[in-house]
Short mmCIF file of C-alpha atoms in Angstrom, two decimals:
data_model
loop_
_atom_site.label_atom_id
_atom_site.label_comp_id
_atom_site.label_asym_id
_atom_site.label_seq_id
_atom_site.Cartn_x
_atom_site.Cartn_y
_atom_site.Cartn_z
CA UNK S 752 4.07 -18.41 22.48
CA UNK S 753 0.74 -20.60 22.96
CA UNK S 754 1.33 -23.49 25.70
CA UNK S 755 -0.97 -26.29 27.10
CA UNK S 756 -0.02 -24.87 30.73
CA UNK S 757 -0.48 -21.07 29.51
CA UNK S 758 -3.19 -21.66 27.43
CA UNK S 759 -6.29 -20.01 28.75
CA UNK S 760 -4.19 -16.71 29.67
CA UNK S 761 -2.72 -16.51 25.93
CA UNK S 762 -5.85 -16.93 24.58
CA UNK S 763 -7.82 -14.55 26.58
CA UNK S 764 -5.61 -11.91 24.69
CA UNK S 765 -6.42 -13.08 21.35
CA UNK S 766 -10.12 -12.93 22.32
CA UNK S 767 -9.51 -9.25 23.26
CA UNK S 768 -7.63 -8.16 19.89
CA UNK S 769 -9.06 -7.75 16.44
CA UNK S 770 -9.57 -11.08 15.08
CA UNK S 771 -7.26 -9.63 12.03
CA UNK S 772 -4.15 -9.40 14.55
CA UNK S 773 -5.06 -12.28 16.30
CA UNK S 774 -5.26 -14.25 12.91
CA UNK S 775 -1.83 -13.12 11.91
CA UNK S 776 -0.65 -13.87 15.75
CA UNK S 777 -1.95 -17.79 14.59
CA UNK S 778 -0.55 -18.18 10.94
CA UNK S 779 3.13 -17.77 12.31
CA UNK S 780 2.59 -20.99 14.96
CA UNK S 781 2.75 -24.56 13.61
CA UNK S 782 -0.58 -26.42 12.26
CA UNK S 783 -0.46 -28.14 16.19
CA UNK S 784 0.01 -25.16 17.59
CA UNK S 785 -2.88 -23.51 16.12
CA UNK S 786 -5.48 -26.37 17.30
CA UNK S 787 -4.35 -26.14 20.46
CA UNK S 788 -4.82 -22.82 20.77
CA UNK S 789 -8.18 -22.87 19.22
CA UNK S 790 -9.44 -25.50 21.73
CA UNK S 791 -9.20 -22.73 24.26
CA UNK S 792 -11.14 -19.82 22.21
CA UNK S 793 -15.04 -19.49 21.40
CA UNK S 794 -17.03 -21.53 18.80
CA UNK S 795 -17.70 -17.66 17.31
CA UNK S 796 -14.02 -16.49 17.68
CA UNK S 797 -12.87 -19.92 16.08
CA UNK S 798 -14.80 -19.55 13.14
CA UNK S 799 -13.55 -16.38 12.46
CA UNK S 800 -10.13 -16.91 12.88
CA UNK S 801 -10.43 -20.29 10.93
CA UNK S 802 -12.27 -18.58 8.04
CA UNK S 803 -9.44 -15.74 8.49
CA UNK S 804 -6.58 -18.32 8.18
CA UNK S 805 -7.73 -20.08 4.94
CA UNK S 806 -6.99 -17.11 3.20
CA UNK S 807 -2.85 -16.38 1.40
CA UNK S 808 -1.06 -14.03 3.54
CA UNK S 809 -1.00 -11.53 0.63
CA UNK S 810 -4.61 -11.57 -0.19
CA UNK S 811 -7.37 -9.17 0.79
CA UNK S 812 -8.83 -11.27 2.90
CA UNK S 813 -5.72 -12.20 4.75
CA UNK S 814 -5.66 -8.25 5.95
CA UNK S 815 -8.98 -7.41 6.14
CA UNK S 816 -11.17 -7.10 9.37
CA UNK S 817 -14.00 -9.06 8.70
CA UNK S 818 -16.28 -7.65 11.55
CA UNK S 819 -17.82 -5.12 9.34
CA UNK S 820 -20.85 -2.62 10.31
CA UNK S 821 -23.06 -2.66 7.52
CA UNK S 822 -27.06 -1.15 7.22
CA UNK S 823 -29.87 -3.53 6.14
CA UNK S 824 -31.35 -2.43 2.80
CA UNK S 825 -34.73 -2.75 4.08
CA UNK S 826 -34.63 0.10 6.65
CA UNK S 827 -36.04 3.41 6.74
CA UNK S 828 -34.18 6.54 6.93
CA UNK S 829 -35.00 6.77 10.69
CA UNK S 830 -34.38 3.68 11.03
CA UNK S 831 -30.76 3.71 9.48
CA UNK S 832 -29.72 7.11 11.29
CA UNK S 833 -30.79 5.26 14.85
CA UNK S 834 -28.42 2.82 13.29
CA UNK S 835 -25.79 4.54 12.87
CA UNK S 836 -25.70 6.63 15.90
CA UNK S 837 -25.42 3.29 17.84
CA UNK S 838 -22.63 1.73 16.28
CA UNK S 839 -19.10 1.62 17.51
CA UNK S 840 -17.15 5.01 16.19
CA UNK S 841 -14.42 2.41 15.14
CA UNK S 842 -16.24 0.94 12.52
CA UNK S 843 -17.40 3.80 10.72
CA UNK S 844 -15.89 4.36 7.41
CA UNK S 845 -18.60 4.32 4.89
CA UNK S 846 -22.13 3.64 5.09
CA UNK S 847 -22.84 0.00 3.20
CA UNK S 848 -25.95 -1.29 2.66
CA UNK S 849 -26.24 -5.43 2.35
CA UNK S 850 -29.11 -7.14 1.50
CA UNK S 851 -30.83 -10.52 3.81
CA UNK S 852 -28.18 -12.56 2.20
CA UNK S 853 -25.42 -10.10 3.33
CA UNK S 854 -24.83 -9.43 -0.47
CA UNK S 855 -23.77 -5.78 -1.09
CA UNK S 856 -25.68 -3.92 -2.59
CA UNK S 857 -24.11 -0.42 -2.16
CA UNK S 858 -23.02 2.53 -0.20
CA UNK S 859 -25.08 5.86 0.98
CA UNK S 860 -23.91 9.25 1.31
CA UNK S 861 -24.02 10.08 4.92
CA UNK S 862 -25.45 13.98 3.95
CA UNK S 863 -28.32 12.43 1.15
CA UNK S 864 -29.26 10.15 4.15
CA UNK S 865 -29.69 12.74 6.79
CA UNK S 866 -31.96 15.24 4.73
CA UNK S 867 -34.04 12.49 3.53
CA UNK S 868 -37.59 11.73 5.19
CA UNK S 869 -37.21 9.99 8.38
CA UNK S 870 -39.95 7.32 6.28
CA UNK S 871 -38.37 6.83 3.37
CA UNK S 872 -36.50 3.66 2.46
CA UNK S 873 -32.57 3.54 1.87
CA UNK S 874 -33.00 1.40 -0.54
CA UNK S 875 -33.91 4.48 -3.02
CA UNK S 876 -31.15 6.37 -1.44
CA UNK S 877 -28.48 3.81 -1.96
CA UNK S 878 -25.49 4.10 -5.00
CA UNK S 879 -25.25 1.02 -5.91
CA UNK S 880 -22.09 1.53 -8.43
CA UNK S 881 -19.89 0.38 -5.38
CA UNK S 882 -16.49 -0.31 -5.46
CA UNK S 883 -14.92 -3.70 -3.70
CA UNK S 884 -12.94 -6.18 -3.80
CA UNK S 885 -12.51 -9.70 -4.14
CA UNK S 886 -11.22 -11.52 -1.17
CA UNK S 887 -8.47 -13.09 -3.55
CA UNK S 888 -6.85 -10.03 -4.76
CA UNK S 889 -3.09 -9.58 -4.24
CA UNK S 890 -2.81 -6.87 -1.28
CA UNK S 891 -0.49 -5.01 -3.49
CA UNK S 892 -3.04 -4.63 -6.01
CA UNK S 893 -5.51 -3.35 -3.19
CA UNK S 894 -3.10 -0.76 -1.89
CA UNK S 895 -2.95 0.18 -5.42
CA UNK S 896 -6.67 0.39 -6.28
CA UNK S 897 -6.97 2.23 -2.73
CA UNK S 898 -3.84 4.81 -3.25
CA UNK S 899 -5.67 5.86 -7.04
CA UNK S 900 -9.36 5.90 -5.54
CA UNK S 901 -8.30 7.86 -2.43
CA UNK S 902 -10.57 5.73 -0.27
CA UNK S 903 -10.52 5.12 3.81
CA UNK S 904 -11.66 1.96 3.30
CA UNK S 905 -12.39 -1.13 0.52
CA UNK S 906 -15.10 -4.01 1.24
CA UNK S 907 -14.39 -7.43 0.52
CA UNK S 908 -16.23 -9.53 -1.03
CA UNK S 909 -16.60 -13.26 -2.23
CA UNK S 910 -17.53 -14.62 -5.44
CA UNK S 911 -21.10 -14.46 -4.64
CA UNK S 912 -21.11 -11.20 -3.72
CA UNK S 913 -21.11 -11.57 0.02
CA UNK S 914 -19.84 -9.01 2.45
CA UNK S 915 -17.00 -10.76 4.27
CA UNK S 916 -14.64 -7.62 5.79
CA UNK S 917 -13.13 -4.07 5.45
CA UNK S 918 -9.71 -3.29 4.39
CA UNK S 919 -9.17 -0.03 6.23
CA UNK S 920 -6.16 2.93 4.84
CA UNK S 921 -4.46 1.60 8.17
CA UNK S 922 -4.05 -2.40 7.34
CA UNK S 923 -3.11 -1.19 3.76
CA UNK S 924 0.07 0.33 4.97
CA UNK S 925 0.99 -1.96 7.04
CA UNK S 926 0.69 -4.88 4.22
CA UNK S 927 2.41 -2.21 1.84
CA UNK S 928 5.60 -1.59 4.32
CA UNK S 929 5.51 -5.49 5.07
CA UNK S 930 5.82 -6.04 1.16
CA UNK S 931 8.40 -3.44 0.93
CA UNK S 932 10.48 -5.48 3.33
CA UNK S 933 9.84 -8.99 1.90
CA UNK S 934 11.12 -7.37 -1.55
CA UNK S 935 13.86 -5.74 0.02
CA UNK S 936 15.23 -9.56 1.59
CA UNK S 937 14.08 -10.77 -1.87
CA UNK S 938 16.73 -8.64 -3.91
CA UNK S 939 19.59 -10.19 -1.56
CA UNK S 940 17.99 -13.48 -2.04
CA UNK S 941 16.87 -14.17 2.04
CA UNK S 942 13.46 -15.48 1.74
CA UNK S 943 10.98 -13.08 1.86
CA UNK S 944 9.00 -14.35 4.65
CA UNK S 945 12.19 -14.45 7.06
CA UNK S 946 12.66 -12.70 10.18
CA UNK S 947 14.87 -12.33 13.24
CA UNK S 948 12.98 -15.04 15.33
CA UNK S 949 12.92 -17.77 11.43
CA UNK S 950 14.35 -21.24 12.90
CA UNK S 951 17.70 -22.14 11.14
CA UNK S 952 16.19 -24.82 9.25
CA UNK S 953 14.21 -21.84 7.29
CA UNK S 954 16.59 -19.95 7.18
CA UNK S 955 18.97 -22.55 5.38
CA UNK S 956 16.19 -23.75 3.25
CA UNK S 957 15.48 -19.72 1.60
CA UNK S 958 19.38 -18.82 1.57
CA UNK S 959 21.06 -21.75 0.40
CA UNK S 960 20.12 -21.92 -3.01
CA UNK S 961 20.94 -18.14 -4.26
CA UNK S 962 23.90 -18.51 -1.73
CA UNK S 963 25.06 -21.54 -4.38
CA UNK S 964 24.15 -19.85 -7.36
CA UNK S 965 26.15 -16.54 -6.45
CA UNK S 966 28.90 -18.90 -5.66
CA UNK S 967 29.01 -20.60 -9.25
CA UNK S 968 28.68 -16.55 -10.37
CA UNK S 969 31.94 -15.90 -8.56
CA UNK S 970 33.51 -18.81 -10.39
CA UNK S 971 32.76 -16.92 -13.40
CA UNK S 972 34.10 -14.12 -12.63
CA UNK S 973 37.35 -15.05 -10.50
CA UNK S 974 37.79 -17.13 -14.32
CA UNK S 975 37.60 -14.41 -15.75
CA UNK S 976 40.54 -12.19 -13.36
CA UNK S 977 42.35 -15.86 -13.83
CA UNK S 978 42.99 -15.82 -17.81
CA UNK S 979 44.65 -12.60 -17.38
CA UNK S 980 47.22 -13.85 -14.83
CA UNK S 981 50.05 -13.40 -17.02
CA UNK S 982 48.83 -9.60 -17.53
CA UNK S 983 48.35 -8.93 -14.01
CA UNK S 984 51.79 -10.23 -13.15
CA UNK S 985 53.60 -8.17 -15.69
CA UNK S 986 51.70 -4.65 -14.02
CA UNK S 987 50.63 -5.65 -10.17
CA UNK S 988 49.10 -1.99 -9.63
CA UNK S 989 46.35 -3.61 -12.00
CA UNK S 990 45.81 -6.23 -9.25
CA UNK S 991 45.34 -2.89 -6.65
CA UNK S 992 42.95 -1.11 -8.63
CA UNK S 993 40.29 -3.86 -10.02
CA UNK S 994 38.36 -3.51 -7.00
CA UNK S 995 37.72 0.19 -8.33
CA UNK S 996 36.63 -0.32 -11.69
CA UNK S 997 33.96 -3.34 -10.06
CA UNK S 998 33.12 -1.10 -7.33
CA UNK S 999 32.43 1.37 -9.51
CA UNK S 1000 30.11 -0.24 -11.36
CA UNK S 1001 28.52 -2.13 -9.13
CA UNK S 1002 27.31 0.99 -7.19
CA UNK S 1003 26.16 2.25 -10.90
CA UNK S 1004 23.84 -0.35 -11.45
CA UNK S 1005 22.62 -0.48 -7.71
CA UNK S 1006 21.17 2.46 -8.46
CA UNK S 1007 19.36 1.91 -11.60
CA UNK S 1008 18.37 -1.23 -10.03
CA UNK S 1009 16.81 0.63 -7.01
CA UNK S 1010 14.73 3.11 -9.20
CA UNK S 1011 13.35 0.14 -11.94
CA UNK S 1012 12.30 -1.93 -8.67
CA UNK S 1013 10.42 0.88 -7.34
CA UNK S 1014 8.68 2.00 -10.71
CA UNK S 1015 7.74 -1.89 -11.09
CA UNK S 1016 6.43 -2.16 -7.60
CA UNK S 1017 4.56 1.81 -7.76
CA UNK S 1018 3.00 0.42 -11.60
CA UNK S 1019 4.68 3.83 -12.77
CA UNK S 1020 6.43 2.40 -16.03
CA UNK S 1021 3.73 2.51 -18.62
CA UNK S 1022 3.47 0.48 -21.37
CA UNK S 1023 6.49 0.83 -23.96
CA UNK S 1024 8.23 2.69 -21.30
CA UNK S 1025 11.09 0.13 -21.17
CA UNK S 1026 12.84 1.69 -24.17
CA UNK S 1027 12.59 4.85 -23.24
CA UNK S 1028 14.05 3.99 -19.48
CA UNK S 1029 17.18 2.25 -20.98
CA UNK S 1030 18.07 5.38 -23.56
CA UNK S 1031 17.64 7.34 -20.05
CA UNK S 1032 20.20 5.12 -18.09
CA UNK S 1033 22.25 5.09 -21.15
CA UNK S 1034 22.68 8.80 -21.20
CA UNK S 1035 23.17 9.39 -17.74
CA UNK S 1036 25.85 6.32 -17.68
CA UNK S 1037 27.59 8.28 -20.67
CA UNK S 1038 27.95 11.63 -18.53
CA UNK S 1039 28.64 10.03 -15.18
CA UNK S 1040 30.86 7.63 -16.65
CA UNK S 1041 32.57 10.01 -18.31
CA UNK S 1042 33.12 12.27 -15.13
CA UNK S 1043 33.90 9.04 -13.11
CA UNK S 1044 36.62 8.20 -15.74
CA UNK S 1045 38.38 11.75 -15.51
CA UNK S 1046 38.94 11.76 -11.80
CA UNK S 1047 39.77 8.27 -11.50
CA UNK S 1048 42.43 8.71 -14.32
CA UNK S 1049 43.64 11.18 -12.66
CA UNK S 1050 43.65 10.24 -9.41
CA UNK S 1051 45.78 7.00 -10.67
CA UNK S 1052 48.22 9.52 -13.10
CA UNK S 1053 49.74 11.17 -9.82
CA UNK S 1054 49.61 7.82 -8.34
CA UNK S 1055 51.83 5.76 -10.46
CA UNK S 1056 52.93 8.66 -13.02
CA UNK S 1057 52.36 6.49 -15.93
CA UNK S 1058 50.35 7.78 -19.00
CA UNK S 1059 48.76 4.56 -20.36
CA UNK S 1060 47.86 2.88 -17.31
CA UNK S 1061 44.91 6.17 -16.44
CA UNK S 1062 44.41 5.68 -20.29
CA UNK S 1063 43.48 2.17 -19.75
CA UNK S 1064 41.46 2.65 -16.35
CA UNK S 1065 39.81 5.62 -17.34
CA UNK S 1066 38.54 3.64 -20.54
CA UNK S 1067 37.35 1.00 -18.96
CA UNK S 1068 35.76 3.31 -15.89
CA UNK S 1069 33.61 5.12 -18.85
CA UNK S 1070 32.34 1.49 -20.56
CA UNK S 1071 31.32 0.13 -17.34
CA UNK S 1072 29.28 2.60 -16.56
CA UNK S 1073 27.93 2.73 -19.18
CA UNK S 1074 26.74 -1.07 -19.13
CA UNK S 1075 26.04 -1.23 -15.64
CA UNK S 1076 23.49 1.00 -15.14
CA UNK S 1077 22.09 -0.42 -18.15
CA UNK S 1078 22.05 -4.12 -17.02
CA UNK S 1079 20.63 -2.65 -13.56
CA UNK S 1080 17.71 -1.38 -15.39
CA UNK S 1081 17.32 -4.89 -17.58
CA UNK S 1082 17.30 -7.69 -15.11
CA UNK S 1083 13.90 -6.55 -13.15
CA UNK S 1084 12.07 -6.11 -16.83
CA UNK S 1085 13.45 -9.41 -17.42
CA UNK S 1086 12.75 -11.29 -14.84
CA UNK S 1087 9.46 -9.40 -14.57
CA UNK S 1088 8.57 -10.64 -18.29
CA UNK S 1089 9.87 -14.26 -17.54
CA UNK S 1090 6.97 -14.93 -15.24
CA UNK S 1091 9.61 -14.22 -12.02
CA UNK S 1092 9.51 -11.27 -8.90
CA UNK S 1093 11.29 -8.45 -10.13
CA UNK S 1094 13.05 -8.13 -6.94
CA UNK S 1095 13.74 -11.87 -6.96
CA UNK S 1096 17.83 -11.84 -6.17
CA UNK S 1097 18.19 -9.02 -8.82
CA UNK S 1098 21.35 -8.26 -6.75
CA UNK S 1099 23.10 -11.17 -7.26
CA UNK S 1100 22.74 -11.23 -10.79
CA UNK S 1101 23.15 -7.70 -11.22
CA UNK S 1102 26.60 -7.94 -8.57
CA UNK S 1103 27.78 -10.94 -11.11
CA UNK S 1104 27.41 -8.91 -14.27
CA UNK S 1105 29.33 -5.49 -13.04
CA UNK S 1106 32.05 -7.51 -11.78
CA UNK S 1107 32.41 -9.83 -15.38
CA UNK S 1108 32.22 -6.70 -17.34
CA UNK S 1109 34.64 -4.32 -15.09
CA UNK S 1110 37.33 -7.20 -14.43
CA UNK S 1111 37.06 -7.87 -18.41
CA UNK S 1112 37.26 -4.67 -19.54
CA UNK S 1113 39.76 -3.64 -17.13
CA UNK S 1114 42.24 -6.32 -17.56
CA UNK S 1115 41.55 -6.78 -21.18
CA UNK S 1116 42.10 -2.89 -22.26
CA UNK S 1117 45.41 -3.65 -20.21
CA UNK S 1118 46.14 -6.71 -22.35
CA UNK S 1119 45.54 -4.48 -25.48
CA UNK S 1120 48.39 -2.09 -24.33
CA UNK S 1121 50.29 -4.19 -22.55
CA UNK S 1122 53.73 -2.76 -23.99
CA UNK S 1123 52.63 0.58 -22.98
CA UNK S 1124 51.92 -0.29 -19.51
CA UNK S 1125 55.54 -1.72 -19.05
#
């Protein structure tokens, strides 16, 4: 933590780290916090963190390192290889030409330049058919762009063209595992940019709203366990084994949930996939429920020794998991299509459906046979 007294030591170290850490190190302290920090740093290392701060903390330019090595299109080939051979190993990844405005222009190949003449100009050397990206772009989108390219490295740019940073294979992983996490807290409905060290006030603020709405969900579903009182207290093994039959399904459509979050987040469902997705979880609920069913049945037949109550369980084993997997499969595409983060508490909603459709096909099969179960 920055302090008045500690000052001039803490900020020594963010002078000596890359001013992409040490911007990240200054966008978790308080808007005070940061200007007293930067009172101790140099005019140079201010503007860069400034300019590094102004960007969203899932943008390009948020991650990038925006001390970039870069080759003057103006130079001769001699020039450019004495260049080269100069620069800092670390900031070698391609060879990227600017122009006097720091506009890029393009990229050379490293062998093209070193069997050219030593008088030529890189200028007729350079492919200018570069790829980059803007300094807005979603990181996601860069990891993705960089993962299908099979690049080391990406350069930023602005909308004028303008050479502001690198985003090296190294800071895409580590915004890709970051995003992994914040969609991970996201699907349990934490806020997504909570950690161990978040004040309570944050915490309360990002929690307390899904932890309301999976409270009125609970409602719903205790409701629903309520209007078959009279049922339950005719049979009380049904009371024992409703936990099963939600359980049950509830780990079902976990798992569907799991897989659709991942394709979403990986881009691998292609267009008009959807359809094809649910008649997969369909079938695979069909044959698991139906396995499921069988064991559970019996499992409860040398239990109780009664004939219609594995009838009834079994029954309602097979159509939940048939559903659930299903509904874990709908509610990203959903949200996803309604404008909303997949991952966005999909567990809560997905938790509330498995338990309204195994408590009310449980209970209400039971209802049905009710004379049988007796």
């Amino acid at each position: 933590m920055v302090m008045s007294t500690g000052g001039f030591a803490s900020t020594h170290v963010l002078s000596e780290i890359q001013p992409r850490i040490a911007g990240m190190i200054l966008r978790g302290l308080p808007t005070n916090r940061q200007e007293e920090t930067f009172s101790y740093l140099s005019h140079e290392l201010q503007q860069q963190l400034r300019e590094a701060l102004q960007y969203p903390a899932e943008s390009a330019g948020a991650i990038m390192e925006p001390q970039a090595w870069t080759l003057m299109e103006d130079l001769t080939v001699e020039q450019a290889v004495s260049s080269v051979r100069a620069a800092p190993r670390s900031s070698l990844f391609y060879l990227y030409v600017t122009n006097r405005n720091r506009q890029l222009v393009g990229v050379l190949n490293t062998r093209e330049l070193l069997l050219a003449s030593p008088h030529s100009q890189i200028a007729d050397l350079v492919h200018r058919n570069v790829i980059s990206v803007p300094v807005m772009m979603d990181r996601e989108k860069v990891a993705d762009l960089m993962r299908e390219r099979g690049f080391l490295a990406l350069p930023v740019v602005s909308d004028e063209g303008r050479l502001l940073g690198l985003v090296t294979h190294e800071q895409v992983l580590d915004a890709v595992e970051e995003e992994a996490f914040e969609d991970l807290q996201r699907t349990v409905g934490a806020g997504a940019d909570e950690t161990a060290d978040s004040p309570v006030r944050l915490v309360v603020m990002r929690r307390l709203p899904w932890l309301m709405v999976n409270l009125a969900t609970t409602f719903i579903a205790s409701a629903i366990v309520a209007s078959f009182e009279s049922v339950i207290a005719k049979v009380s093994a049904l009371a024992v084994l409703l936990p099963i039959v939600a359980g049950q399904a509830g780990n079902s459509g976990a798992q569907s949930l799991a897989v659709l979050l991942r394709s979403l987040a990986l881009e691998e469902l292609a267009p008009g996939g959807t359809a094809r997705v649910l008649r997969k979880e369909l079938l695979a609920g069909v044959v698991n429920g139906l396995v499921i069913a069988i064991f559970t049945a019996g499992g409860v037949y040398f239990w109780t020794g009664s004939i219609a109550l594995p009838l009834v369980i079994g029954g309602s084993m097979w159509l939940s998991l048939i559903l659930a997997p299903l509904m874990g499969a709908a509610i990203p595409v959903l949200l996803q299509r309604g404008g909303l983060d997949p991952a966005q508490s999909s567990t809560i909603f997905l938790t509330t459906f498995t338990e309204i459709i195994g408590f009310g096909l449980f209970l209400g099969l039971a209802a049905l046979f009710i004379q049988y179960l007796i």
